[in-house]
Amino acid sequence: MTLKACLNGDRSRADHPAVPVTPAELAEGAHSAASAGAEAVHFHPRGQDERESLAWRDIQPAVAAVRERCPGLPLGVATREEIVPDLPTRLSLLSEWETGPDFASVNWHEEGAEQVAELLLKRGIGIEAGLFTPAAARKFLTWQGPIVRVLVEALPGISPGDDGISAARAILGELPDTFDLVVHGENEWAWPVLEWARGERYGLRAGFEDMLAGPGGKQVRSIGELVDFMRGKR
């Protein structure tokens, strides 16, 4: 059962003062998560303007800082289309990546997901397949490339369903039981989905990308505290 921390997503310090943005902050966030028991981390590197970036000049220092602070901790980054909506431009930026992240998330509902995944594999970077919907799961199953794991992602307003658990179940219903799975929700669905997934023995994910407080709105000061809640330690 993989325990994963998502350090920042598209959040900013305006959302929570502990959201990590700079390479040094990402490194400390990863260390906080790993110290609490996270076995892998995922984060969204930023440029000088603190906006999400796919440029290697921004990816490399973030990855290097986390790697130095947390040697041996598997780490991954985002490739979501909202960062660079134009597919040819996104592919061009990804083609400049060098060996760095262990894996990158690829959202299978996005145009060109297969191209993004295949390009990353050529760069020596593993794939996490992000599945927001049952349709995305069916599309993913037509692809034959290797993956690190599947992320079953229940997002309010995007994943079909009246609640996060039913949304996650609908996606899982399309998948064989052969994948390493991490199941998580976001915002108001985050903790209900996480607590259900923990009972089902799926892999779990927690961090400021998914939630800004602990269960029941409990305030937290760090990503490590969210990982503690994820593990049922608080």
PDB file of C-alpha atoms in Angstrom:
ATOM      1  CA  MET A   1       0.000   0.000   0.000  1.00  0.00           C
ATOM      2  CA  THR A   2       1.780   3.133  -1.249  1.00  0.00           C
ATOM      3  CA  LEU A   3       1.676   6.198   1.014  1.00  0.00           C
ATOM      4  CA  LYS A   4       2.237   9.331  -1.015  1.00  0.00           C
ATOM      5  CA  ALA A   5       2.397  13.051  -0.257  1.00  0.00           C
ATOM      6  CA  CYS A   6       1.295  15.759  -2.706  1.00  0.00           C
ATOM      7  CA  LEU A   7       3.196  18.850  -1.661  1.00  0.00           C
ATOM      8  CA  ASN A   8       1.525  21.805  -3.376  1.00  0.00           C
ATOM      9  CA  GLY A   9      -0.500  21.274  -6.575  1.00  0.00           C
ATOM     10  CA  ASP A  10      -1.707  24.609  -7.927  1.00  0.00           C
ATOM     11  CA  ARG A  11      -2.119  26.067  -4.425  1.00  0.00           C
ATOM     12  CA  SER A  12      -0.359  29.198  -3.222  1.00  0.00           C
ATOM     13  CA  ARG A  13       0.627  30.619   0.140  1.00  0.00           C
ATOM     14  CA  ALA A  14      -2.649  32.543   0.019  1.00  0.00           C
ATOM     15  CA  ASP A  15      -4.404  29.185   0.416  1.00  0.00           C
ATOM     16  CA  HIS A  16      -2.203  28.086   3.331  1.00  0.00           C
ATOM     17  CA  PRO A  17       1.013  29.722   4.566  1.00  0.00           C
ATOM     18  CA  ALA A  18       2.830  26.368   4.617  1.00  0.00           C
ATOM     19  CA  VAL A  19       2.249  25.566   0.916  1.00  0.00           C
ATOM     20  CA  PRO A  20       5.775  25.044  -0.496  1.00  0.00           C
ATOM     21  CA  VAL A  21       6.669  27.018  -3.607  1.00  0.00           C
ATOM     22  CA  THR A  22      10.447  27.498  -3.907  1.00  0.00           C
ATOM     23  CA  PRO A  23      12.893  24.594  -4.329  1.00  0.00           C
ATOM     24  CA  ALA A  24      14.040  25.009  -0.718  1.00  0.00           C
ATOM     25  CA  GLU A  25      10.445  24.968   0.540  1.00  0.00           C
ATOM     26  CA  LEU A  26       9.640  21.892  -1.552  1.00  0.00           C
ATOM     27  CA  ALA A  27      12.675  20.146  -0.081  1.00  0.00           C
ATOM     28  CA  GLU A  28      11.540  20.903   3.472  1.00  0.00           C
ATOM     29  CA  GLY A  29       7.976  19.872   2.662  1.00  0.00           C
ATOM     30  CA  ALA A  30       9.201  16.570   1.252  1.00  0.00           C
ATOM     31  CA  HIS A  31      11.340  16.008   4.339  1.00  0.00           C
ATOM     32  CA  SER A  32       8.362  16.721   6.605  1.00  0.00           C
ATOM     33  CA  ALA A  33       6.239  14.250   4.638  1.00  0.00           C
ATOM     34  CA  ALA A  34       8.902  11.536   4.550  1.00  0.00           C
ATOM     35  CA  SER A  35       9.594  11.914   8.264  1.00  0.00           C
ATOM     36  CA  ALA A  36       5.896  11.300   8.904  1.00  0.00           C
ATOM     37  CA  GLY A  37       5.927   8.128   6.792  1.00  0.00           C
ATOM     38  CA  ALA A  38       5.312   9.155   3.168  1.00  0.00           C
ATOM     39  CA  GLU A  39       7.020   6.759   0.768  1.00  0.00           C
ATOM     40  CA  ALA A  40       6.907   9.041  -2.300  1.00  0.00           C
ATOM     41  CA  VAL A  41       6.188  12.683  -3.068  1.00  0.00           C
ATOM     42  CA  HIS A  42       4.562  14.559  -5.932  1.00  0.00           C
ATOM     43  CA  PHE A  43       4.906  18.281  -6.514  1.00  0.00           C
ATOM     44  CA  HIS A  44       4.401  21.089  -9.043  1.00  0.00           C
ATOM     45  CA  PRO A  45       7.633  23.062  -9.638  1.00  0.00           C
ATOM     46  CA  ARG A  46       7.327  26.810 -10.105  1.00  0.00           C
ATOM     47  CA  GLY A  47       9.091  29.486 -12.092  1.00  0.00           C
ATOM     48  CA  GLN A  48      10.453  32.754 -10.783  1.00  0.00           C
ATOM     49  CA  ASP A  49       6.918  34.169 -10.962  1.00  0.00           C
ATOM     50  CA  GLU A  50       5.775  31.322  -8.634  1.00  0.00           C
ATOM     51  CA  ARG A  51       3.479  29.941 -11.337  1.00  0.00           C
ATOM     52  CA  GLU A  52       3.539  26.239 -12.270  1.00  0.00           C
ATOM     53  CA  SER A  53       6.106  25.493 -14.925  1.00  0.00           C
ATOM     54  CA  LEU A  54       7.165  22.703 -17.280  1.00  0.00           C
ATOM     55  CA  ALA A  55      10.428  24.411 -18.268  1.00  0.00           C
ATOM     56  CA  TRP A  56      13.472  22.303 -17.389  1.00  0.00           C
ATOM     57  CA  ARG A  57      15.183  25.370 -15.902  1.00  0.00           C
ATOM     58  CA  ASP A  58      12.431  25.314 -13.242  1.00  0.00           C
ATOM     59  CA  ILE A  59      11.982  21.543 -12.916  1.00  0.00           C
ATOM     60  CA  GLN A  60      15.672  20.791 -12.377  1.00  0.00           C
ATOM     61  CA  PRO A  61      16.354  22.958  -9.289  1.00  0.00           C
ATOM     62  CA  ALA A  62      13.171  21.787  -7.590  1.00  0.00           C
ATOM     63  CA  VAL A  63      13.983  18.120  -8.210  1.00  0.00           C
ATOM     64  CA  ALA A  64      17.623  18.608  -7.172  1.00  0.00           C
ATOM     65  CA  ALA A  65      16.648  20.332  -3.914  1.00  0.00           C
ATOM     66  CA  VAL A  66      14.217  17.572  -2.920  1.00  0.00           C
ATOM     67  CA  ARG A  67      16.717  14.886  -3.940  1.00  0.00           C
ATOM     68  CA  GLU A  68      19.465  16.437  -1.823  1.00  0.00           C
ATOM     69  CA  ARG A  69      17.242  16.838   1.239  1.00  0.00           C
ATOM     70  CA  CYS A  70      15.581  13.420   0.891  1.00  0.00           C
ATOM     71  CA  PRO A  71      18.027  11.036  -0.820  1.00  0.00           C
ATOM     72  CA  GLY A  72      16.369   7.864  -2.031  1.00  0.00           C
ATOM     73  CA  LEU A  73      12.804   9.205  -1.728  1.00  0.00           C
ATOM     74  CA  PRO A  74      10.904   8.563  -5.001  1.00  0.00           C
ATOM     75  CA  LEU A  75       9.713  11.883  -6.396  1.00  0.00           C
ATOM     76  CA  GLY A  76       7.437  12.932  -9.184  1.00  0.00           C
ATOM     77  CA  VAL A  77       6.164  16.071 -10.870  1.00  0.00           C
ATOM     78  CA  ALA A  78       3.079  17.223 -12.744  1.00  0.00           C
ATOM     79  CA  THR A  79       2.473  17.573 -16.490  1.00  0.00           C
ATOM     80  CA  ARG A  80      -1.162  18.716 -16.429  1.00  0.00           C
ATOM     81  CA  GLU A  81      -2.379  20.581 -19.496  1.00  0.00           C
ATOM     82  CA  GLU A  82      -3.490  23.637 -17.500  1.00  0.00           C
ATOM     83  CA  ILE A  83       0.187  24.482 -16.971  1.00  0.00           C
ATOM     84  CA  VAL A  84       0.790  24.685 -20.754  1.00  0.00           C
ATOM     85  CA  PRO A  85      -2.527  24.223 -22.591  1.00  0.00           C
ATOM     86  CA  ASP A  86      -1.046  24.036 -26.112  1.00  0.00           C
ATOM     87  CA  LEU A  87      -0.081  20.408 -26.714  1.00  0.00           C
ATOM     88  CA  PRO A  88       2.805  20.993 -29.194  1.00  0.00           C
ATOM     89  CA  THR A  89       4.347  23.546 -26.831  1.00  0.00           C
ATOM     90  CA  ARG A  90       3.921  21.188 -23.879  1.00  0.00           C
ATOM     91  CA  LEU A  91       5.579  18.336 -25.781  1.00  0.00           C
ATOM     92  CA  SER A  92       8.421  20.621 -26.825  1.00  0.00           C
ATOM     93  CA  LEU A  93       9.083  21.595 -23.211  1.00  0.00           C
ATOM     94  CA  LEU A  94       8.947  17.984 -22.034  1.00  0.00           C
ATOM     95  CA  SER A  95      11.411  16.959 -24.740  1.00  0.00           C
ATOM     96  CA  GLU A  96      14.001  19.177 -23.025  1.00  0.00           C
ATOM     97  CA  TRP A  97      13.743  17.336 -19.695  1.00  0.00           C
ATOM     98  CA  GLU A  98      16.801  15.434 -18.603  1.00  0.00           C
ATOM     99  CA  THR A  99      17.075  12.619 -16.085  1.00  0.00           C
ATOM    100  CA  GLY A 100      15.602  13.961 -12.879  1.00  0.00           C
ATOM    101  CA  PRO A 101      12.128  13.027 -11.630  1.00  0.00           C
ATOM    102  CA  ASP A 102      11.522   9.347 -10.973  1.00  0.00           C
ATOM    103  CA  PHE A 103       8.002   9.672 -12.363  1.00  0.00           C
ATOM    104  CA  ALA A 104       5.505  12.208 -13.691  1.00  0.00           C
ATOM    105  CA  SER A 105       1.727  12.195 -13.552  1.00  0.00           C
ATOM    106  CA  VAL A 106      -0.144  12.108 -16.860  1.00  0.00           C
ATOM    107  CA  ASN A 107      -3.889  12.780 -16.804  1.00  0.00           C
ATOM    108  CA  TRP A 108      -5.567  10.417 -19.214  1.00  0.00           C
ATOM    109  CA  HIS A 109      -8.588  12.605 -19.978  1.00  0.00           C
ATOM    110  CA  GLU A 110      -6.274  15.188 -21.533  1.00  0.00           C
ATOM    111  CA  GLU A 111      -5.581  15.482 -25.248  1.00  0.00           C
ATOM    112  CA  GLY A 112      -2.271  13.850 -26.165  1.00  0.00           C
ATOM    113  CA  ALA A 113      -1.900  11.856 -22.928  1.00  0.00           C
ATOM    114  CA  GLU A 114      -0.357   8.952 -24.824  1.00  0.00           C
ATOM    115  CA  GLN A 115       2.142  11.250 -26.555  1.00  0.00           C
ATOM    116  CA  VAL A 116       3.106  12.855 -23.256  1.00  0.00           C
ATOM    117  CA  ALA A 117       3.570   9.457 -21.615  1.00  0.00           C
ATOM    118  CA  GLU A 118       5.648   8.038 -24.457  1.00  0.00           C
ATOM    119  CA  LEU A 119       7.884  11.098 -24.568  1.00  0.00           C
ATOM    120  CA  LEU A 120       8.501  10.900 -20.817  1.00  0.00           C
ATOM    121  CA  LEU A 121       9.369   7.223 -21.060  1.00  0.00           C
ATOM    122  CA  LYS A 122      11.984   8.065 -23.685  1.00  0.00           C
ATOM    123  CA  ARG A 123      13.452  10.535 -21.166  1.00  0.00           C
ATOM    124  CA  GLY A 124      13.737   7.752 -18.581  1.00  0.00           C
ATOM    125  CA  ILE A 125      10.841   9.045 -16.465  1.00  0.00           C
ATOM    126  CA  GLY A 126       8.158   6.686 -15.165  1.00  0.00           C
ATOM    127  CA  ILE A 127       4.434   7.267 -15.601  1.00  0.00           C
ATOM    128  CA  GLU A 128       1.681   7.718 -13.048  1.00  0.00           C
ATOM    129  CA  ALA A 129      -1.625   7.461 -14.901  1.00  0.00           C
ATOM    130  CA  GLY A 130      -4.130   9.958 -13.486  1.00  0.00           C
ATOM    131  CA  LEU A 131      -7.721   8.813 -13.949  1.00  0.00           C
ATOM    132  CA  PHE A 132     -10.436  11.356 -13.076  1.00  0.00           C
ATOM    133  CA  THR A 133     -13.345   9.566 -14.792  1.00  0.00           C
ATOM    134  CA  PRO A 134     -14.460   6.094 -15.901  1.00  0.00           C
ATOM    135  CA  ALA A 135     -14.041   7.237 -19.518  1.00  0.00           C
ATOM    136  CA  ALA A 136     -10.423   8.165 -18.812  1.00  0.00           C
ATOM    137  CA  ALA A 137      -9.888   4.726 -17.289  1.00  0.00           C
ATOM    138  CA  ARG A 138     -11.225   3.045 -20.425  1.00  0.00           C
ATOM    139  CA  LYS A 139      -9.013   5.228 -22.609  1.00  0.00           C
ATOM    140  CA  PHE A 140      -5.983   4.407 -20.466  1.00  0.00           C
ATOM    141  CA  LEU A 141      -6.590   0.669 -20.816  1.00  0.00           C
ATOM    142  CA  THR A 142      -6.137   0.940 -24.596  1.00  0.00           C
ATOM    143  CA  TRP A 143      -2.538   2.123 -24.055  1.00  0.00           C
ATOM    144  CA  GLN A 144       0.120  -0.545 -23.692  1.00  0.00           C
ATOM    145  CA  GLY A 145       2.997   1.361 -22.100  1.00  0.00           C
ATOM    146  CA  PRO A 146       4.550   0.611 -18.695  1.00  0.00           C
ATOM    147  CA  ILE A 147       3.494   2.583 -15.625  1.00  0.00           C
ATOM    148  CA  VAL A 148       4.645   3.109 -12.056  1.00  0.00           C
ATOM    149  CA  ARG A 149       1.106   3.252 -10.673  1.00  0.00           C
ATOM    150  CA  VAL A 150      -2.455   4.359 -11.342  1.00  0.00           C
ATOM    151  CA  LEU A 151      -3.924   7.353  -9.525  1.00  0.00           C
ATOM    152  CA  VAL A 152      -7.681   7.071  -9.031  1.00  0.00           C
ATOM    153  CA  GLU A 153      -8.597  10.711  -8.499  1.00  0.00           C
ATOM    154  CA  ALA A 154     -12.030  11.833  -7.252  1.00  0.00           C
ATOM    155  CA  LEU A 155     -12.370  15.564  -7.933  1.00  0.00           C
ATOM    156  CA  PRO A 156     -15.571  17.482  -7.163  1.00  0.00           C
ATOM    157  CA  GLY A 157     -17.060  19.003 -10.291  1.00  0.00           C
ATOM    158  CA  ILE A 158     -14.920  16.858 -12.591  1.00  0.00           C
ATOM    159  CA  SER A 159     -15.379  13.208 -11.568  1.00  0.00           C
ATOM    160  CA  PRO A 160     -18.960  12.036 -12.108  1.00  0.00           C
ATOM    161  CA  GLY A 161     -20.805  11.066  -8.960  1.00  0.00           C
ATOM    162  CA  ASP A 162     -22.684  12.568  -6.039  1.00  0.00           C
ATOM    163  CA  ASP A 163     -19.803  11.984  -3.644  1.00  0.00           C
ATOM    164  CA  GLY A 164     -16.121  11.113  -3.736  1.00  0.00           C
ATOM    165  CA  ILE A 165     -16.475   7.475  -2.743  1.00  0.00           C
ATOM    166  CA  SER A 166     -18.993   6.691  -5.475  1.00  0.00           C
ATOM    167  CA  ALA A 167     -16.816   8.578  -7.966  1.00  0.00           C
ATOM    168  CA  ALA A 168     -13.748   6.563  -6.971  1.00  0.00           C
ATOM    169  CA  ARG A 169     -15.699   3.301  -7.099  1.00  0.00           C
ATOM    170  CA  ALA A 170     -16.914   4.071 -10.624  1.00  0.00           C
ATOM    171  CA  ILE A 171     -13.340   4.575 -11.845  1.00  0.00           C
ATOM    172  CA  LEU A 172     -12.085   1.488 -10.000  1.00  0.00           C
ATOM    173  CA  GLY A 173     -14.883  -0.525 -11.585  1.00  0.00           C
ATOM    174  CA  GLU A 174     -13.221  -0.067 -14.980  1.00  0.00           C
ATOM    175  CA  LEU A 175      -9.815  -1.341 -13.840  1.00  0.00           C
ATOM    176  CA  PRO A 176      -8.363  -4.829 -13.414  1.00  0.00           C
ATOM    177  CA  ASP A 177      -6.759  -5.619 -10.064  1.00  0.00           C
ATOM    178  CA  THR A 178      -3.254  -5.789 -11.527  1.00  0.00           C
ATOM    179  CA  PHE A 179      -2.141  -2.186 -10.956  1.00  0.00           C
ATOM    180  CA  ASP A 180      -0.456  -0.511  -8.020  1.00  0.00           C
ATOM    181  CA  LEU A 181      -3.251   1.909  -7.066  1.00  0.00           C
ATOM    182  CA  VAL A 182      -3.313   5.167  -5.147  1.00  0.00           C
ATOM    183  CA  VAL A 183      -6.820   6.466  -4.457  1.00  0.00           C
ATOM    184  CA  HIS A 184      -7.454  10.039  -3.337  1.00  0.00           C
ATOM    185  CA  GLY A 185      -9.997  12.849  -3.356  1.00  0.00           C
ATOM    186  CA  GLU A 186      -9.719  16.608  -3.348  1.00  0.00           C
ATOM    187  CA  ASN A 187     -11.207  19.429  -1.285  1.00  0.00           C
ATOM    188  CA  GLU A 188     -14.474  18.359   0.384  1.00  0.00           C
ATOM    189  CA  TRP A 189     -14.086  14.836  -0.992  1.00  0.00           C
ATOM    190  CA  ALA A 190     -10.505  14.414   0.223  1.00  0.00           C
ATOM    191  CA  TRP A 191     -10.938  12.958   3.714  1.00  0.00           C
ATOM    192  CA  PRO A 192     -14.061  10.834   3.066  1.00  0.00           C
ATOM    193  CA  VAL A 193     -12.324   9.210   0.089  1.00  0.00           C
ATOM    194  CA  LEU A 194      -9.053   8.766   1.975  1.00  0.00           C
ATOM    195  CA  GLU A 195     -10.665   7.154   4.997  1.00  0.00           C
ATOM    196  CA  TRP A 196     -12.686   4.816   2.763  1.00  0.00           C
ATOM    197  CA  ALA A 197      -9.612   3.937   0.668  1.00  0.00           C
ATOM    198  CA  ARG A 198      -7.574   3.218   3.804  1.00  0.00           C
ATOM    199  CA  GLY A 199     -10.224   0.718   4.901  1.00  0.00           C
ATOM    200  CA  GLU A 200     -10.102  -0.913   1.466  1.00  0.00           C
ATOM    201  CA  ARG A 201      -6.278  -1.148   1.667  1.00  0.00           C
ATOM    202  CA  TYR A 202      -5.637   0.999  -1.384  1.00  0.00           C
ATOM    203  CA  GLY A 203      -2.612   3.235  -1.626  1.00  0.00           C
ATOM    204  CA  LEU A 204      -3.235   6.708  -0.204  1.00  0.00           C
ATOM    205  CA  ARG A 205      -2.300  10.315  -0.949  1.00  0.00           C
ATOM    206  CA  ALA A 206      -2.464  13.431   1.207  1.00  0.00           C
ATOM    207  CA  GLY A 207      -0.982  16.917   1.128  1.00  0.00           C
ATOM    208  CA  PHE A 208      -1.776  20.517   0.355  1.00  0.00           C
ATOM    209  CA  GLU A 209      -2.741  19.721  -3.235  1.00  0.00           C
ATOM    210  CA  ASP A 210      -5.670  17.678  -1.947  1.00  0.00           C
ATOM    211  CA  MET A 211      -6.644  19.316   1.341  1.00  0.00           C
ATOM    212  CA  LEU A 212      -5.744  22.345   3.455  1.00  0.00           C
ATOM    213  CA  ALA A 213      -6.770  20.974   6.855  1.00  0.00           C
ATOM    214  CA  GLY A 214      -7.073  17.695   8.687  1.00  0.00           C
ATOM    215  CA  PRO A 215     -10.292  15.681   9.109  1.00  0.00           C
ATOM    216  CA  GLY A 216     -13.141  17.773  10.400  1.00  0.00           C
ATOM    217  CA  GLY A 217     -11.326  20.985   9.514  1.00  0.00           C
ATOM    218  CA  LYS A 218      -8.514  20.535  12.046  1.00  0.00           C
ATOM    219  CA  GLN A 219      -5.808  23.090  11.395  1.00  0.00           C
ATOM    220  CA  VAL A 220      -2.347  21.848  10.414  1.00  0.00           C
ATOM    221  CA  ARG A 221       1.033  23.530  10.272  1.00  0.00           C
ATOM    222  CA  SER A 222       2.813  21.184   7.889  1.00  0.00           C
ATOM    223  CA  ILE A 223       2.482  18.501   5.260  1.00  0.00           C
ATOM    224  CA  GLY A 224       3.838  16.061   7.822  1.00  0.00           C
ATOM    225  CA  GLU A 225       0.714  16.570   9.934  1.00  0.00           C
ATOM    226  CA  LEU A 226      -1.492  15.746   6.936  1.00  0.00           C
ATOM    227  CA  VAL A 227       0.545  12.568   6.395  1.00  0.00           C
ATOM    228  CA  ASP A 228       0.038  11.695  10.065  1.00  0.00           C
ATOM    229  CA  PHE A 229      -3.730  12.071   9.615  1.00  0.00           C
ATOM    230  CA  MET A 230      -3.535   9.980   6.425  1.00  0.00           C
ATOM    231  CA  ARG A 231      -1.868   7.197   8.372  1.00  0.00           C
ATOM    232  CA  GLY A 232      -4.418   7.454  11.198  1.00  0.00           C
ATOM    233  CA  LYS A 233      -1.738   8.607  13.631  1.00  0.00           C
ATOM    234  CA  ARG A 234      -3.613  11.676  14.973  1.00  0.00           C
TER     235      ARG A 234
END
